[in-house]
CSV table of C-alpha atoms in Angstrom, one decimal:
chain,number,residue,atom,x,y,z
A,3,UNK,CA,47.6,38.1,-94.6
A,4,UNK,CA,44.8,40.6,-94.8
A,5,UNK,CA,46.6,44.0,-95.0
A,6,UNK,CA,44.0,47.0,-94.5
A,7,UNK,CA,43.5,49.7,-97.2
A,8,UNK,CA,46.5,52.5,-96.1
A,9,UNK,CA,46.0,55.7,-95.9
A,10,UNK,CA,46.9,58.9,-97.3
A,11,UNK,CA,50.0,60.5,-95.1
A,12,UNK,CA,53.0,59.1,-94.7
A,13,UNK,CA,53.0,57.8,-91.0
A,14,UNK,CA,49.8,56.5,-91.1
A,15,UNK,CA,51.1,54.0,-94.5
A,16,UNK,CA,54.1,53.1,-92.6
A,17,UNK,CA,52.4,52.2,-89.5
A,18,UNK,CA,50.1,50.6,-91.3
A,19,UNK,CA,52.2,48.7,-93.9
A,20,UNK,CA,55.5,48.2,-90.4
A,21,UNK,CA,52.4,46.7,-88.2
A,22,UNK,CA,50.6,44.5,-90.4
A,23,UNK,CA,53.8,42.4,-91.4
A,24,UNK,CA,55.2,42.4,-88.0
A,25,UNK,CA,51.6,41.2,-86.4
A,26,UNK,CA,50.6,38.7,-89.3
A,27,UNK,CA,46.9,39.5,-88.5
A,28,UNK,CA,43.9,41.1,-89.8
A,29,UNK,CA,44.0,44.5,-88.0
A,30,UNK,CA,41.2,46.8,-87.5
A,31,UNK,CA,42.0,50.5,-87.4
A,32,UNK,CA,40.4,53.3,-85.0
A,33,UNK,CA,39.0,55.8,-88.0
A,34,UNK,CA,37.8,51.7,-89.8
A,35,UNK,CA,35.5,51.3,-86.3
A,36,UNK,CA,34.6,55.0,-86.6
A,37,UNK,CA,33.7,55.7,-89.6
A,38,UNK,CA,31.1,52.1,-89.8
A,39,UNK,CA,30.0,53.3,-86.5
A,40,UNK,CA,31.3,50.5,-84.1
A,41,UNK,CA,32.9,50.6,-81.0
A,42,UNK,CA,37.0,50.1,-81.0
A,43,UNK,CA,39.2,47.8,-79.5
A,44,UNK,CA,39.2,48.5,-75.3
A,45,UNK,CA,35.6,50.8,-75.7
A,46,UNK,CA,34.5,47.1,-77.9
A,47,UNK,CA,35.3,44.6,-74.9
A,48,UNK,CA,33.0,43.3,-72.4
A,49,UNK,CA,33.0,43.0,-68.9
A,50,UNK,CA,35.2,39.5,-68.5
A,51,UNK,CA,33.3,37.1,-65.8
A,52,UNK,CA,36.7,35.4,-64.6
A,53,UNK,CA,38.7,36.7,-61.2
A,54,UNK,CA,42.0,35.2,-60.5
A,55,UNK,CA,43.5,34.8,-57.1
A,56,UNK,CA,45.1,38.3,-56.9
A,57,UNK,CA,41.5,39.9,-57.0
A,58,UNK,CA,42.6,41.3,-60.9
A,59,UNK,CA,40.6,40.7,-64.1
A,60,UNK,CA,41.4,38.7,-66.3
A,61,UNK,CA,40.5,39.4,-70.1
A,62,UNK,CA,40.7,36.7,-73.5
A,63,UNK,CA,43.7,38.6,-75.5
A,64,UNK,CA,41.9,40.7,-78.2
A,65,UNK,CA,44.2,42.4,-81.3
A,66,UNK,CA,43.4,46.1,-82.5
A,67,UNK,CA,45.0,48.9,-83.6
A,68,UNK,CA,44.4,51.9,-81.3
A,69,UNK,CA,45.5,54.9,-83.7
A,70,UNK,CA,44.3,56.5,-86.7
A,71,UNK,CA,46.4,59.0,-88.8
A,72,UNK,CA,46.4,62.3,-86.8
A,73,UNK,CA,47.7,60.4,-83.8
A,74,UNK,CA,50.7,59.6,-86.2
A,75,UNK,CA,51.2,63.8,-86.4
A,76,UNK,CA,52.8,65.2,-82.5
A,77,UNK,CA,50.8,67.3,-82.4
A,78,UNK,CA,47.9,67.2,-78.8
A,79,UNK,CA,44.4,67.8,-79.6
A,80,UNK,CA,43.9,70.5,-76.8
A,81,UNK,CA,40.0,71.1,-77.4
A,82,UNK,CA,39.1,67.3,-76.3
A,83,UNK,CA,35.3,67.2,-75.3
A,84,UNK,CA,33.5,63.6,-75.9
A,85,UNK,CA,30.8,63.1,-74.4
A,86,UNK,CA,30.6,58.8,-74.0
A,87,UNK,CA,26.5,57.9,-73.2
A,88,UNK,CA,26.5,54.9,-71.2
A,89,UNK,CA,24.7,51.9,-71.7
A,90,UNK,CA,21.4,52.1,-70.9
A,91,UNK,CA,19.9,49.9,-67.9
A,92,UNK,CA,16.4,49.1,-67.2
A,93,UNK,CA,13.7,51.3,-68.8
A,94,UNK,CA,11.5,54.0,-67.8
A,95,UNK,CA,7.9,54.7,-67.3
A,96,UNK,CA,7.1,58.0,-68.0
A,97,UNK,CA,4.0,57.9,-66.1
A,98,UNK,CA,3.5,60.1,-63.3
A,99,UNK,CA,5.3,58.7,-60.1
A,100,UNK,CA,3.2,57.9,-57.0
A,101,UNK,CA,6.4,59.0,-54.7
A,102,UNK,CA,6.1,62.2,-55.5
A,103,UNK,CA,4.1,65.0,-53.7
A,104,UNK,CA,5.4,67.7,-53.7
A,105,UNK,CA,4.3,70.5,-51.3
A,106,UNK,CA,3.9,72.6,-54.1
A,107,UNK,CA,1.8,73.0,-57.3
A,108,UNK,CA,4.2,71.6,-60.9
A,109,UNK,CA,3.0,72.9,-64.3
A,110,UNK,CA,2.7,69.7,-65.7
A,111,UNK,CA,3.4,65.5,-65.6
A,112,UNK,CA,6.5,66.7,-66.8
A,113,UNK,CA,7.5,68.8,-64.3
A,114,UNK,CA,6.5,66.0,-61.6
A,115,UNK,CA,8.3,63.7,-63.8
A,116,UNK,CA,11.6,65.5,-63.5
A,117,UNK,CA,10.7,66.3,-59.8
A,118,UNK,CA,10.8,63.1,-58.8
A,119,UNK,CA,13.7,61.7,-61.4
A,120,UNK,CA,15.8,64.7,-59.0
A,121,UNK,CA,14.4,63.8,-55.6
A,122,UNK,CA,15.3,59.7,-56.8
A,123,UNK,CA,18.3,59.2,-59.0
A,124,UNK,CA,20.3,62.4,-58.5
A,125,UNK,CA,20.3,63.3,-55.3
A,126,UNK,CA,20.7,59.4,-54.3
A,127,UNK,CA,24.1,59.4,-56.4
A,128,UNK,CA,25.7,63.1,-55.4
A,129,UNK,CA,27.4,61.6,-52.9
A,130,UNK,CA,28.7,58.5,-51.4
A,131,UNK,CA,26.3,57.9,-49.2
A,132,UNK,CA,22.7,59.3,-48.6
A,133,UNK,CA,22.3,60.0,-45.8
A,134,UNK,CA,21.7,63.6,-43.2
A,135,UNK,CA,25.3,64.8,-45.1
A,136,UNK,CA,23.7,64.8,-48.7
A,137,UNK,CA,23.6,68.6,-49.3
A,138,UNK,CA,21.6,67.4,-52.4
A,139,UNK,CA,18.8,67.2,-50.7
A,140,UNK,CA,19.0,68.0,-47.3
A,141,UNK,CA,19.5,71.7,-48.8
A,142,UNK,CA,18.9,72.1,-51.9
A,143,UNK,CA,14.7,70.1,-51.9
A,144,UNK,CA,14.1,73.3,-48.8
A,145,UNK,CA,14.9,75.6,-50.9
A,146,UNK,CA,13.5,74.7,-54.3
A,147,UNK,CA,10.2,74.8,-53.0
A,148,UNK,CA,10.3,78.4,-51.6
A,149,UNK,CA,12.5,79.6,-54.5
A,150,UNK,CA,12.0,79.7,-58.3
A,151,UNK,CA,15.2,79.8,-59.5
A,152,UNK,CA,16.6,76.4,-57.7
A,153,UNK,CA,12.9,75.4,-58.6
A,154,UNK,CA,14.1,75.5,-62.6
A,155,UNK,CA,17.9,74.4,-61.1
A,156,UNK,CA,16.5,71.0,-60.1
A,157,UNK,CA,13.8,70.5,-63.3
A,158,UNK,CA,17.0,70.9,-65.3
A,159,UNK,CA,19.0,69.0,-63.9
A,160,UNK,CA,16.2,66.3,-64.2
A,161,UNK,CA,15.6,66.8,-67.8
A,162,UNK,CA,19.5,66.8,-68.9
A,163,UNK,CA,20.7,64.0,-66.2
A,164,UNK,CA,17.0,61.6,-67.6
A,165,UNK,CA,17.9,63.1,-71.0
A,166,UNK,CA,21.9,61.8,-70.7
A,167,UNK,CA,20.7,57.7,-69.7
A,168,UNK,CA,17.9,57.9,-71.6
A,169,UNK,CA,18.2,59.3,-75.1
A,170,UNK,CA,15.1,57.2,-77.1
A,171,UNK,CA,12.5,59.4,-75.2
A,172,UNK,CA,10.8,61.2,-77.7
A,173,UNK,CA,10.5,64.8,-76.1
A,174,UNK,CA,13.6,66.6,-76.5
A,175,UNK,CA,14.8,66.5,-72.8
A,176,UNK,CA,17.8,69.1,-73.3
A,177,UNK,CA,14.8,71.6,-74.9
A,178,UNK,CA,13.0,71.5,-71.8
A,179,UNK,CA,16.5,71.5,-69.7
A,180,UNK,CA,17.4,74.8,-71.2
A,181,UNK,CA,14.5,76.4,-70.8
A,182,UNK,CA,14.3,75.9,-66.9
A,183,UNK,CA,18.1,76.7,-67.4
A,184,UNK,CA,17.1,79.9,-68.2
A,185,UNK,CA,14.1,80.7,-66.3
A,186,UNK,CA,16.5,80.0,-63.1
A,187,UNK,CA,19.2,82.4,-64.8
A,188,UNK,CA,16.2,84.7,-65.3
A,189,UNK,CA,15.3,84.5,-61.4
A,190,UNK,CA,19.0,84.9,-60.8
A,191,UNK,CA,19.5,88.3,-62.4
A,192,UNK,CA,16.2,89.9,-61.5
A,193,UNK,CA,18.0,89.1,-57.8
A,194,UNK,CA,21.0,90.3,-57.9
A,195,UNK,CA,19.8,93.6,-58.8
A,196,UNK,CA,18.7,93.8,-55.8
A,197,UNK,CA,21.1,94.2,-52.5
A,198,UNK,CA,18.9,93.3,-49.5
A,199,UNK,CA,18.5,89.6,-51.4
A,200,UNK,CA,21.6,89.7,-53.7
A,201,UNK,CA,23.8,87.7,-51.2
A,202,UNK,CA,21.2,85.7,-49.6
A,203,UNK,CA,21.6,81.8,-49.5
A,204,UNK,CA,19.3,80.8,-52.4
A,205,UNK,CA,21.2,82.7,-54.6
A,206,UNK,CA,25.0,81.2,-53.5
A,207,UNK,CA,22.9,77.5,-54.4
A,208,UNK,CA,21.8,79.0,-58.0
A,209,UNK,CA,25.4,79.8,-59.1
A,210,UNK,CA,26.4,76.2,-56.9
A,211,UNK,CA,23.7,74.1,-59.3
A,212,UNK,CA,24.8,76.4,-62.4
A,213,UNK,CA,28.0,75.2,-62.1
A,214,UNK,CA,27.1,71.3,-62.1
A,215,UNK,CA,24.8,72.3,-65.2
A,216,UNK,CA,27.9,72.7,-66.7
A,217,UNK,CA,29.6,70.3,-66.1
A,218,UNK,CA,27.1,68.2,-66.9
A,219,UNK,CA,26.6,69.8,-70.9
A,220,UNK,CA,30.2,68.4,-71.8
A,221,UNK,CA,32.2,69.4,-69.1
A,222,UNK,CA,31.8,73.1,-70.5
A,223,UNK,CA,35.1,75.3,-69.2
A,224,UNK,CA,32.5,78.3,-68.3
A,225,UNK,CA,31.9,76.5,-64.5
A,226,UNK,CA,35.0,78.2,-63.6
A,227,UNK,CA,32.9,81.3,-64.5
A,228,UNK,CA,30.4,80.5,-61.6
A,229,UNK,CA,33.1,79.0,-59.0
A,230,UNK,CA,34.7,83.1,-59.4
A,231,UNK,CA,30.7,84.1,-58.7
A,232,UNK,CA,30.4,82.3,-55.3
A,233,UNK,CA,33.9,83.3,-53.6
A,234,UNK,CA,32.7,86.5,-54.4
A,235,UNK,CA,29.8,86.5,-52.6
A,236,UNK,CA,31.1,83.9,-49.8
A,237,UNK,CA,34.2,86.9,-49.0
A,238,UNK,CA,30.9,90.0,-49.0
A,239,UNK,CA,29.9,87.7,-46.3
A,240,UNK,CA,33.5,87.2,-44.6
A,241,UNK,CA,34.0,90.4,-44.8
A,242,UNK,CA,31.2,91.8,-43.2
A,243,UNK,CA,29.6,93.2,-45.9
A,244,UNK,CA,26.3,91.6,-46.3
A,245,UNK,CA,24.4,89.4,-43.4
A,246,UNK,CA,25.3,85.9,-42.2
A,247,UNK,CA,24.7,83.1,-44.1
A,248,UNK,CA,23.4,79.3,-43.3
A,249,UNK,CA,26.7,77.6,-42.6
A,250,UNK,CA,25.1,74.3,-43.9
A,251,UNK,CA,24.8,76.4,-46.6
A,252,UNK,CA,28.3,78.1,-46.8
A,253,UNK,CA,29.9,74.4,-45.7
A,254,UNK,CA,28.1,72.3,-48.8
A,255,UNK,CA,29.3,75.7,-51.0
A,256,UNK,CA,32.7,75.6,-50.0
A,257,UNK,CA,33.5,72.0,-50.4
A,258,UNK,CA,31.4,71.6,-53.6
A,259,UNK,CA,34.2,74.2,-55.3
A,260,UNK,CA,37.0,72.9,-53.2
A,261,UNK,CA,37.1,70.0,-54.3
A,262,UNK,CA,36.5,71.3,-57.9
A,263,UNK,CA,38.9,73.5,-57.8
A,264,UNK,CA,41.7,71.3,-56.1
A,265,UNK,CA,41.1,68.2,-58.4
A,266,UNK,CA,40.5,70.0,-61.7
A,267,UNK,CA,43.7,72.2,-61.5
A,268,UNK,CA,45.7,69.1,-60.7
A,269,UNK,CA,45.2,68.6,-64.1
A,270,UNK,CA,45.2,71.2,-66.5
A,271,UNK,CA,48.5,72.9,-63.3
A,272,UNK,CA,46.3,76.6,-63.0
A,273,UNK,CA,47.3,77.9,-59.3
A,274,UNK,CA,44.0,78.4,-57.4
A,275,UNK,CA,40.2,80.3,-58.0
A,276,UNK,CA,39.2,79.3,-54.9
A,277,UNK,CA,40.6,78.4,-51.1
A,278,UNK,CA,37.8,79.6,-48.5
A,279,UNK,CA,37.6,75.5,-47.2
A,280,UNK,CA,35.0,74.5,-45.3
A,281,UNK,CA,34.7,74.4,-41.4
A,282,UNK,CA,34.5,69.9,-41.5
A,283,UNK,CA,37.2,69.1,-39.7
A,284,UNK,CA,40.2,68.7,-41.6
A,285,UNK,CA,41.5,65.0,-40.7
A,286,UNK,CA,37.7,63.6,-41.1
A,287,UNK,CA,36.2,61.9,-44.8
A,288,UNK,CA,33.6,63.8,-46.0
A,289,UNK,CA,31.1,61.8,-47.7
A,290,UNK,CA,30.8,65.1,-50.3
A,291,UNK,CA,34.4,64.3,-51.1
A,292,UNK,CA,35.2,60.8,-50.2
A,293,UNK,CA,38.4,61.6,-48.4
A,294,UNK,CA,39.6,64.7,-45.6
A,295,UNK,CA,40.1,67.9,-46.8
A,296,UNK,CA,43.2,67.7,-45.5
A,297,UNK,CA,43.8,65.4,-48.6
A,298,UNK,CA,42.2,68.2,-50.5
A,299,UNK,CA,44.9,70.1,-49.5
A,300,UNK,CA,47.8,68.3,-50.2
A,301,UNK,CA,47.4,67.7,-53.7
A,302,UNK,CA,46.8,70.9,-54.6
A,303,UNK,CA,50.0,71.6,-52.7
A,304,UNK,CA,51.4,69.3,-54.9
A,305,UNK,CA,49.7,70.6,-57.9
A,306,UNK,CA,51.7,73.9,-56.8
A,307,UNK,CA,55.0,72.5,-56.1
A,308,UNK,CA,54.5,70.8,-60.0
A,309,UNK,CA,54.0,74.1,-60.3
A,310,UNK,CA,57.3,76.2,-59.4
A,311,UNK,CA,59.0,73.4,-60.4
A,312,UNK,CA,60.3,74.5,-63.3
A,313,UNK,CA,60.0,78.8,-62.1
A,314,UNK,CA,63.5,80.8,-62.9
A,315,UNK,CA,62.8,81.7,-59.5
A,316,UNK,CA,63.9,78.2,-58.0
A,317,UNK,CA,67.4,77.5,-60.1
A,318,UNK,CA,69.6,79.6,-57.8
A,319,UNK,CA,71.5,77.0,-54.9
A,320,UNK,CA,69.6,77.9,-52.1
A,321,UNK,CA,66.2,78.1,-54.0
A,322,UNK,CA,66.8,74.6,-54.9
A,323,UNK,CA,67.2,73.5,-51.7
A,324,UNK,CA,64.5,75.0,-50.5
A,325,UNK,CA,61.9,73.5,-52.5
A,326,UNK,CA,63.5,70.5,-51.6
A,327,UNK,CA,62.7,70.6,-48.5
A,328,UNK,CA,59.3,71.9,-48.6
A,329,UNK,CA,58.9,68.7,-51.0
A,330,UNK,CA,60.1,66.3,-48.1
A,331,UNK,CA,57.5,67.7,-45.5
A,332,UNK,CA,55.0,66.9,-48.0
A,333,UNK,CA,56.4,63.7,-48.8
A,334,UNK,CA,55.7,63.0,-44.7
A,335,UNK,CA,53.0,64.3,-44.1
A,336,UNK,CA,51.3,62.4,-47.7
A,337,UNK,CA,52.7,59.4,-45.9
A,338,UNK,CA,51.4,60.0,-41.9
A,339,UNK,CA,48.3,61.3,-43.1
A,340,UNK,CA,45.7,59.5,-41.1
A,341,UNK,CA,41.8,59.9,-42.6
A,342,UNK,CA,39.2,60.0,-39.4
A,343,UNK,CA,35.5,58.1,-40.7
A,344,UNK,CA,33.1,60.4,-38.9
A,345,UNK,CA,31.7,59.0,-35.7
A,346,UNK,CA,28.2,59.1,-37.3
A,347,UNK,CA,29.1,56.2,-39.8
A,348,UNK,CA,30.5,54.2,-37.0
A,349,UNK,CA,28.4,51.9,-36.1
A,350,UNK,CA,27.8,51.0,-40.1
A,351,UNK,CA,30.2,48.6,-40.6
A,352,UNK,CA,28.9,49.1,-44.7
A,353,UNK,CA,28.9,52.9,-44.6
A,354,UNK,CA,32.4,53.1,-42.9
A,355,UNK,CA,33.8,50.3,-45.2
A,356,UNK,CA,33.1,52.3,-48.7
A,357,UNK,CA,34.9,55.7,-46.4
A,358,UNK,CA,37.7,53.7,-45.4
A,359,UNK,CA,38.1,52.3,-49.0
A,360,UNK,CA,37.6,55.4,-51.0
A,361,UNK,CA,39.7,57.6,-49.2
A,362,UNK,CA,42.6,54.9,-48.9
A,363,UNK,CA,42.2,55.2,-52.5
A,364,UNK,CA,42.6,59.0,-53.3
A,365,UNK,CA,45.0,58.7,-51.1
A,366,UNK,CA,46.8,56.2,-53.2
A,367,UNK,CA,46.3,58.2,-56.2
A,368,UNK,CA,47.3,61.5,-55.0
A,369,UNK,CA,51.0,59.0,-53.9
A,370,UNK,CA,50.8,58.0,-57.4
A,371,UNK,CA,50.7,62.0,-58.4
A,372,UNK,CA,52.8,63.3,-55.8
A,373,UNK,CA,55.4,60.8,-57.4
A,374,UNK,CA,55.0,61.1,-60.6
A,375,UNK,CA,54.7,65.0,-60.6
A,376,UNK,CA,57.5,65.2,-58.2
A,377,UNK,CA,60.2,63.0,-57.6
A,378,UNK,CA,62.7,61.8,-60.4
A,379,UNK,CA,61.3,59.1,-62.7
A,380,UNK,CA,64.2,57.1,-63.0
A,381,UNK,CA,65.1,56.3,-58.8
A,382,UNK,CA,60.8,55.7,-58.7
A,383,UNK,CA,59.8,53.9,-61.6
A,384,UNK,CA,58.9,50.5,-59.8
A,385,UNK,CA,57.4,51.9,-56.9
A,386,UNK,CA,55.1,53.9,-58.5
A,387,UNK,CA,54.5,50.7,-60.8
A,388,UNK,CA,53.7,49.1,-57.8
A,389,UNK,CA,51.3,51.9,-56.7
A,390,UNK,CA,49.4,51.7,-59.7
A,391,UNK,CA,48.5,47.9,-59.9
A,392,UNK,CA,47.6,48.4,-55.9
A,393,UNK,CA,45.2,50.8,-57.3
A,394,UNK,CA,44.2,48.5,-60.2
A,395,UNK,CA,43.0,45.7,-57.2
A,396,UNK,CA,41.2,49.1,-55.5
A,397,UNK,CA,39.1,50.3,-58.2
A,398,UNK,CA,38.5,46.2,-59.6
A,399,UNK,CA,37.0,45.8,-55.2
A,400,UNK,CA,35.3,49.0,-55.3
A,401,UNK,CA,33.3,48.3,-59.1
A,402,UNK,CA,30.4,48.6,-57.7
A,403,UNK,CA,30.0,51.6,-55.8
A,404,UNK,CA,32.2,54.0,-58.3
A,405,UNK,CA,30.8,57.4,-58.0
A,406,UNK,CA,32.1,60.4,-59.2
A,407,UNK,CA,33.7,60.8,-56.3
A,408,UNK,CA,36.6,58.0,-57.1
A,409,UNK,CA,36.8,59.9,-60.6
A,410,UNK,CA,40.0,62.2,-59.9
A,411,UNK,CA,41.6,58.3,-58.4
A,412,UNK,CA,40.6,56.7,-61.8
A,413,UNK,CA,42.0,59.2,-63.5
A,414,UNK,CA,45.9,59.6,-62.2
A,415,UNK,CA,45.1,56.4,-62.2
A,416,UNK,CA,44.9,55.4,-65.7
A,417,UNK,CA,47.6,58.1,-67.3
A,418,UNK,CA,50.7,55.5,-65.6
A,419,UNK,CA,48.6,51.9,-66.8
A,420,UNK,CA,50.7,50.2,-69.3
A,421,UNK,CA,49.1,46.7,-69.4
A,422,UNK,CA,45.8,46.4,-72.0
A,423,UNK,CA,43.6,44.2,-69.4
A,424,UNK,CA,44.0,47.2,-67.3
A,425,UNK,CA,42.8,50.0,-69.6
A,426,UNK,CA,40.3,48.1,-70.8
A,427,UNK,CA,38.7,48.1,-66.8
A,428,UNK,CA,39.6,52.0,-66.9
A,429,UNK,CA,37.0,52.0,-69.6
A,430,UNK,CA,34.8,49.9,-68.1
A,431,UNK,CA,34.9,52.1,-64.9
A,432,UNK,CA,34.4,55.4,-66.4
A,433,UNK,CA,31.4,54.1,-67.7
A,434,UNK,CA,30.7,52.8,-63.9
A,435,UNK,CA,30.5,55.8,-63.1
A,436,UNK,CA,28.6,57.5,-65.7
A,437,UNK,CA,26.0,55.3,-65.1
A,438,UNK,CA,25.8,56.1,-61.3
A,439,UNK,CA,25.8,59.4,-61.5
A,440,UNK,CA,25.1,61.0,-65.1
A,441,UNK,CA,24.6,64.9,-63.5
A,442,UNK,CA,27.8,64.8,-61.8
A,443,UNK,CA,30.1,62.7,-63.7
A,444,UNK,CA,28.8,62.5,-67.4
A,445,UNK,CA,30.8,65.5,-68.8
A,446,UNK,CA,33.4,64.9,-66.4
A,447,UNK,CA,34.2,61.3,-66.6
A,448,UNK,CA,33.0,61.3,-70.7
A,449,UNK,CA,36.2,64.5,-70.9
A,450,UNK,CA,38.5,62.6,-69.0
A,451,UNK,CA,38.0,59.1,-70.8
A,452,UNK,CA,38.5,61.1,-73.7
A,453,UNK,CA,42.1,62.9,-71.8
A,454,UNK,CA,43.3,59.5,-71.1
A,455,UNK,CA,42.6,57.6,-74.2
A,456,UNK,CA,44.7,60.4,-75.5
A,457,UNK,CA,47.3,59.9,-73.5
A,458,UNK,CA,47.9,56.4,-73.7
A,459,UNK,CA,48.1,56.5,-77.6
A,460,UNK,CA,50.7,59.0,-77.7
A,461,UNK,CA,52.4,56.7,-75.2
A,462,UNK,CA,51.8,53.3,-77.2
A,463,UNK,CA,53.0,55.3,-80.1
A,464,UNK,CA,56.4,56.6,-78.4
A,465,UNK,CA,56.8,53.1,-76.5
A,466,UNK,CA,57.9,54.7,-72.6
A,467,UNK,CA,55.7,56.9,-70.5
A,468,UNK,CA,58.1,59.7,-69.2
A,469,UNK,CA,55.9,61.2,-65.8
A,470,UNK,CA,57.2,64.7,-67.2
A,471,UNK,CA,55.9,64.5,-70.3
A,472,UNK,CA,52.9,62.8,-69.1
A,473,UNK,CA,51.6,65.1,-67.3
A,474,UNK,CA,53.4,68.5,-68.6
A,475,UNK,CA,53.3,68.0,-72.6
A,476,UNK,CA,50.2,66.4,-73.4
A,477,UNK,CA,47.5,66.4,-70.0
A,478,UNK,CA,48.2,69.9,-69.2
A,479,UNK,CA,47.5,70.8,-72.3
A,480,UNK,CA,44.4,69.1,-72.9
A,481,UNK,CA,42.3,69.6,-69.6
A,482,UNK,CA,42.2,73.4,-69.1
A,483,UNK,CA,38.4,73.3,-67.1
A,484,UNK,CA,38.3,70.3,-66.4
A,485,UNK,CA,35.9,68.8,-63.7
A,486,UNK,CA,37.6,65.9,-61.7
A,487,UNK,CA,35.9,66.2,-58.3
């Protein structure tokens, strides 16, 4: 029997010695792998090729210890911000793209490449469907022709995304992205000093794209500042203080920030910052969200009820009764929810299936969120386990279509997985999302993945999963500023 050298720290020494004796195996520790610069444990396992008759993935058994010394300290790392670079698929040609025919002049060949990358990669994968509902193409691109701030932000997005998926390029694309972002900020600041253009549509879109950039760059918490700015600009228009906006712009920006706020605060547990719902019919599935806004509203309500569950104001008997009535009504609405495929997608079997499966997945994750946040664990453990198993099957079936819209339901499902092969599949899914939607998911999915792995470690050390501790003791402490939409 090979026992690896024990590290300093009483708990780490005890853990190493005990596990090595119990397992009768050579154990590879996580911090050893990190020191050697190699992937460890679940992260090192390749995608399996065997699928069982039930549709679940079957993986060969592997033995690894997924802890380091600090994991036994009992502390929760509240500063998790790790970006995981997905494996590069294919090669990149740095020639001037033949498809690029902009109706304005770009400063150099690199700008042409970045603009083309925005058109052909970022736009195409920003939403579930690359059709007329894709505002990154229908709203942002026309503005980039006439507005310099939007043009520089498009180029910044292209540079940051290209650097993410092709880090071997010799050009410092992060510096290029930063320069274009700074130029966009200069134009935006200038516009905001002029009352007649301060609340224009392009400034609202510029604020939204600034938010995308901050999230893409390791999910910086500063994206919430842009959310507040967008809310202020929209409220000025709503109060009649400024001219009416293009409804398409209002719809695009409102949807974006409602998603960011509602899904993000389900993790951190904060109160709402953005409640201006878009005009889309509430039960209609929106391709940018992957579900209906009625469901998004319910997810926000679950968060608010979770926040008030232990509030001193609801400890009185009457208040408890009122809270439980609200919970019962929400459970009924969640169970009865019907999400409708938009009329213009009824005739396309492939797109309607993707919309239906994605909305059902988010609905299922919202149900898991409801039971693990608001219901007594002892009564519903088996039910939650069944829901998680169903969710894992959906992830397997949706794998080739995973996008940023699937990040939230994968995150929620991941927190309550116990089977190690399921956990490997979760890590594969995070990586797939990062490859598929690099600019919208790379920072957010990287941080979400790090939080999930930290939760797994704590759960494995304790040996059980406590719903209350998972949300309030672990996730809430690590998720400030996390974006999941």
